[in-house]
Amino acid sequence: MATVIIPTPLRKFTGNTSKLEIKATNIKQTVDELTMNFPDLRKHLLDEQGKIRNFINIFVGNDDIRDLQKENTLVREDSIISIIPAIAGGTA
Amino acid sequence: MSYKDIKFSIQELARYDRHIIIPDFGIEGQQKLKAAKVMVVGSGGLGSPALLYLAAAGVGTIGIIDFDVVDDSNLQRQVLFGVDEIGQPKVEAAKRRITALNPHINVRLYNEKLTSQNALEILKDYDVIADGTDNFPTRYLVNDASVLLGIPNVYASIFQFEGQVSVFNYRDADGRLGPNYRDLYPTPPPPGLVPSCAEGGVLGVLPGIIGSLQTLEVIKVITGVGDTLSGRFFTFDALSFQTRIFNIRRNPENPINGDNPTINSLIDYEEFCGLRKPPDRLLKEISAKELYDWQVKGEPFQLIDVREPHEYEIVNLGADLIPLASIRENIDKIDKDIKVVFHCKMGGRSAKAIRELEDQFGLENLYNLRGGILAYIDEVKPELTRY
């Protein structure tokens, strides 16, 4: 099962879990599986058309899926999938 | 003037001795630092370590832009400031601290907000920008200005337990330009989807760690020592102590410097980030004073606090606590017959709660407390704890 790393801002939608094991063969299945199990995640990851939002980056291993096969990027049993949302904190 | 013409006094040579004796750094590295002009955007959590280390390292000219004043809630992480400086402009307090640390540097202050109108003029004199701002509009403004001016932008950002660092818009020794923020995040999240540090919180030591890493990259960009994070994106999760470095590339669709750029000047970033868009419909609001009037007159209403329990514990108005995330499942706890006033810390989460309830259940008796509990404390009960 591939490992998905959930970033801090999204953990409140995954019951505070930072790592999830997901059975999937590509990124689309991974995201489907995630949003099915954690429905609140959906609007943070996907837009109204079901596409991965612009301010969410997904990496398989060290590489951006936009530089691979996007949603069709293959996922292996030992893949580590990281979700990196935009965060803006600095001074406040 | 070339950095090679830079001279040092005996006092400076003594001060920078531990740099100069590093074989790959040497006097040349120190000359480059002294010749450099670095702009630190935001003198808060990230800016504090950045300014201290840049000054200590001997960066010749340091610009500081921030329009804020020191607040007691800053001191948990903004180690530039002390109790005596509460209420003073941050840039002035910062200058005092770093010139006390190193009198051999020039410090330029900009006690104002960086805007689309002044950004190019202010930033054009600098060699490197260190972006430590706290909001998306300024992030995109700094990014776009750095691209338009051709200045590298050393980026760092934090949220709760998590930090990010990268070097954007950096041209390497072979002339290749690295990615910028818009390659990674072409557009910002809509307001409300990602909480700010003011709402989401941040562990105080985290900006110390991330701001120090950011400063390391500024020094590498200036001196050319080592490999910068250009083309790479560093993340740190303090809870698991997990660090990761991702590869990032330029995106041909980048609107500012992709194949067909559509942005060739600075835009209205508040609007771009959805902050100036008129809301779908106006919420009914009341001010803190009006709420107090209702309380004094004994007007029948229900008060609901949508913050988290730990915030409620710090300070509360005796409201029914229903955190935002659980608002819909608690619909039966919300009165349908009398006015219901929602509040949070600053008014954002409670507005979201009202919209959700209006959308889903068609309620029409809901009012938002403008400015949240902080406004109530400021206007009605200053004796309560601010946080």
PDB file of C-alpha atoms in Angstrom, chain A residues 5-9 11-13 18-19 40 43-44 53-57 59 61-64 66-67 80 82-92, chain B residues 42 44-46 77-78 132-136 139 155 157-160 162 164 183-190 193 197 233 237 244-247 249 352:
ATOM      1  CA  ILE A   5       1.570  12.128   3.905  1.00  0.00           C
ATOM      2  CA  ILE A   6      -1.144  14.534   5.037  1.00  0.00           C
ATOM      3  CA  PRO A   7       0.086  18.108   5.665  1.00  0.00           C
ATOM      4  CA  THR A   8      -0.728  19.926   8.889  1.00  0.00           C
ATOM      5  CA  PRO A   9      -3.489  22.185   7.476  1.00  0.00           C
ATOM      6  CA  ARG A  11      -5.048  16.889   9.205  1.00  0.00           C
ATOM      7  CA  LYS A  12      -8.213  18.149  10.823  1.00  0.00           C
ATOM      8  CA  PHE A  13     -10.071  16.460   7.961  1.00  0.00           C
ATOM      9  CA  SER A  18      -0.527  12.474   9.369  1.00  0.00           C
ATOM     10  CA  LYS A  19       0.068   9.298   7.346  1.00  0.00           C
ATOM     11  CA  ASP A  40     -14.309  16.819   4.143  1.00  0.00           C
ATOM     12  CA  LYS A  43     -13.264  20.452  -1.396  1.00  0.00           C
ATOM     13  CA  HIS A  44      -9.701  21.106  -0.279  1.00  0.00           C
ATOM     14  CA  ARG A  53      -6.809  22.288  -7.159  1.00  0.00           C
ATOM     15  CA  ASN A  54      -4.181  24.745  -8.336  1.00  0.00           C
ATOM     16  CA  PHE A  55      -2.908  25.502  -4.860  1.00  0.00           C
ATOM     17  CA  ILE A  56      -2.366  21.834  -4.006  1.00  0.00           C
ATOM     18  CA  ASN A  57       0.789  20.113  -5.161  1.00  0.00           C
ATOM     19  CA  PHE A  59       4.471  14.694  -5.258  1.00  0.00           C
ATOM     20  CA  GLY A  61       8.589  10.452  -4.155  1.00  0.00           C
ATOM     21  CA  ASN A  62      10.435  13.696  -4.838  1.00  0.00           C
ATOM     22  CA  ASP A  63       8.684  14.590  -8.065  1.00  0.00           C
ATOM     23  CA  ASP A  64       5.716  16.789  -8.868  1.00  0.00           C
ATOM     24  CA  ARG A  66       2.733  17.775 -13.060  1.00  0.00           C
ATOM     25  CA  ASP A  67       6.198  16.724 -14.270  1.00  0.00           C
ATOM     26  CA  ILE A  80       5.393   7.954  -0.758  1.00  0.00           C
ATOM     27  CA  SER A  82       3.076  14.008  -0.368  1.00  0.00           C
ATOM     28  CA  ILE A  83       0.351  16.619  -0.513  1.00  0.00           C
ATOM     29  CA  ILE A  84       1.848  20.109  -0.255  1.00  0.00           C
ATOM     30  CA  PRO A  85      -0.705  22.925  -0.030  1.00  0.00           C
ATOM     31  CA  ALA A  86       0.126  26.610  -0.245  1.00  0.00           C
ATOM     32  CA  ILE A  87       0.690  28.092   3.197  1.00  0.00           C
ATOM     33  CA  ALA A  88       1.370  31.758   3.788  1.00  0.00           C
ATOM     34  CA  GLY A  89       2.412  32.185   7.394  1.00  0.00           C
ATOM     35  CA  GLY A  90       5.402  34.311   8.316  1.00  0.00           C
ATOM     36  CA  THR A  91       4.895  37.221  10.619  1.00  0.00           C
ATOM     37  CA  ALA A  92       1.381  37.879  11.832  1.00  0.00           C
TER      38      ALA A  92
ATOM     39  CA  GLY B  42       8.113  41.270   7.031  1.00  0.00           C
ATOM     40  CA  GLY B  44       8.010  39.050  12.250  1.00  0.00           C
ATOM     41  CA  GLY B  45       8.511  35.382  12.983  1.00  0.00           C
ATOM     42  CA  LEU B  46      10.652  34.600   9.939  1.00  0.00           C
ATOM     43  CA  ARG B  77       8.331  33.854  18.378  1.00  0.00           C
ATOM     44  CA  GLN B  78       9.588  37.244  17.194  1.00  0.00           C
ATOM     45  CA  GLY B 132       8.651  36.206   5.226  1.00  0.00           C
ATOM     46  CA  THR B 133       5.183  37.693   4.878  1.00  0.00           C
ATOM     47  CA  ASP B 134       2.044  36.264   6.401  1.00  0.00           C
ATOM     48  CA  ASN B 135      -0.573  36.425   3.675  1.00  0.00           C
ATOM     49  CA  PHE B 136      -1.201  35.264   0.131  1.00  0.00           C
ATOM     50  CA  ARG B 139       3.335  36.426  -1.340  1.00  0.00           C
ATOM     51  CA  TYR B 155      10.944  32.088   0.159  1.00  0.00           C
ATOM     52  CA  SER B 157       6.522  29.985   4.964  1.00  0.00           C
ATOM     53  CA  ILE B 158       5.179  28.386   8.112  1.00  0.00           C
ATOM     54  CA  PHE B 159       1.939  27.034   9.490  1.00  0.00           C
ATOM     55  CA  GLN B 160       1.479  25.455  12.928  1.00  0.00           C
ATOM     56  CA  GLU B 162       5.124  22.879   9.253  1.00  0.00           C
ATOM     57  CA  GLN B 164       8.581  25.418   3.633  1.00  0.00           C
ATOM     58  CA  ASP B 183       5.240  27.630 -11.082  1.00  0.00           C
ATOM     59  CA  LEU B 184       4.373  25.854  -7.895  1.00  0.00           C
ATOM     60  CA  TYR B 185       1.107  27.556  -7.009  1.00  0.00           C
ATOM     61  CA  PRO B 186      -0.337  29.328 -10.082  1.00  0.00           C
ATOM     62  CA  THR B 187      -3.281  30.687  -8.096  1.00  0.00           C
ATOM     63  CA  PRO B 188      -3.952  31.153  -4.386  1.00  0.00           C
ATOM     64  CA  PRO B 189      -6.477  29.252  -2.304  1.00  0.00           C
ATOM     65  CA  PRO B 190      -9.813  31.020  -1.936  1.00  0.00           C
ATOM     66  CA  LEU B 193      -9.905  27.597   2.952  1.00  0.00           C
ATOM     67  CA  CYS B 197      -1.128  31.893  11.435  1.00  0.00           C
ATOM     68  CA  PHE B 233      11.291  22.787  -2.404  1.00  0.00           C
ATOM     69  CA  ASP B 237       7.300  18.733   9.709  1.00  0.00           C
ATOM     70  CA  ARG B 244      11.657  16.413   2.506  1.00  0.00           C
ATOM     71  CA  ILE B 245      13.107  18.034  -0.583  1.00  0.00           C
ATOM     72  CA  PHE B 246      10.961  17.972  -3.702  1.00  0.00           C
ATOM     73  CA  ASN B 247      12.045  18.743  -7.239  1.00  0.00           C
ATOM     74  CA  ARG B 249      10.400  22.982 -12.357  1.00  0.00           C
ATOM     75  CA  LYS B 352     -18.422  30.614   7.233  1.00  0.00           C
TER      76      LYS B 352
END
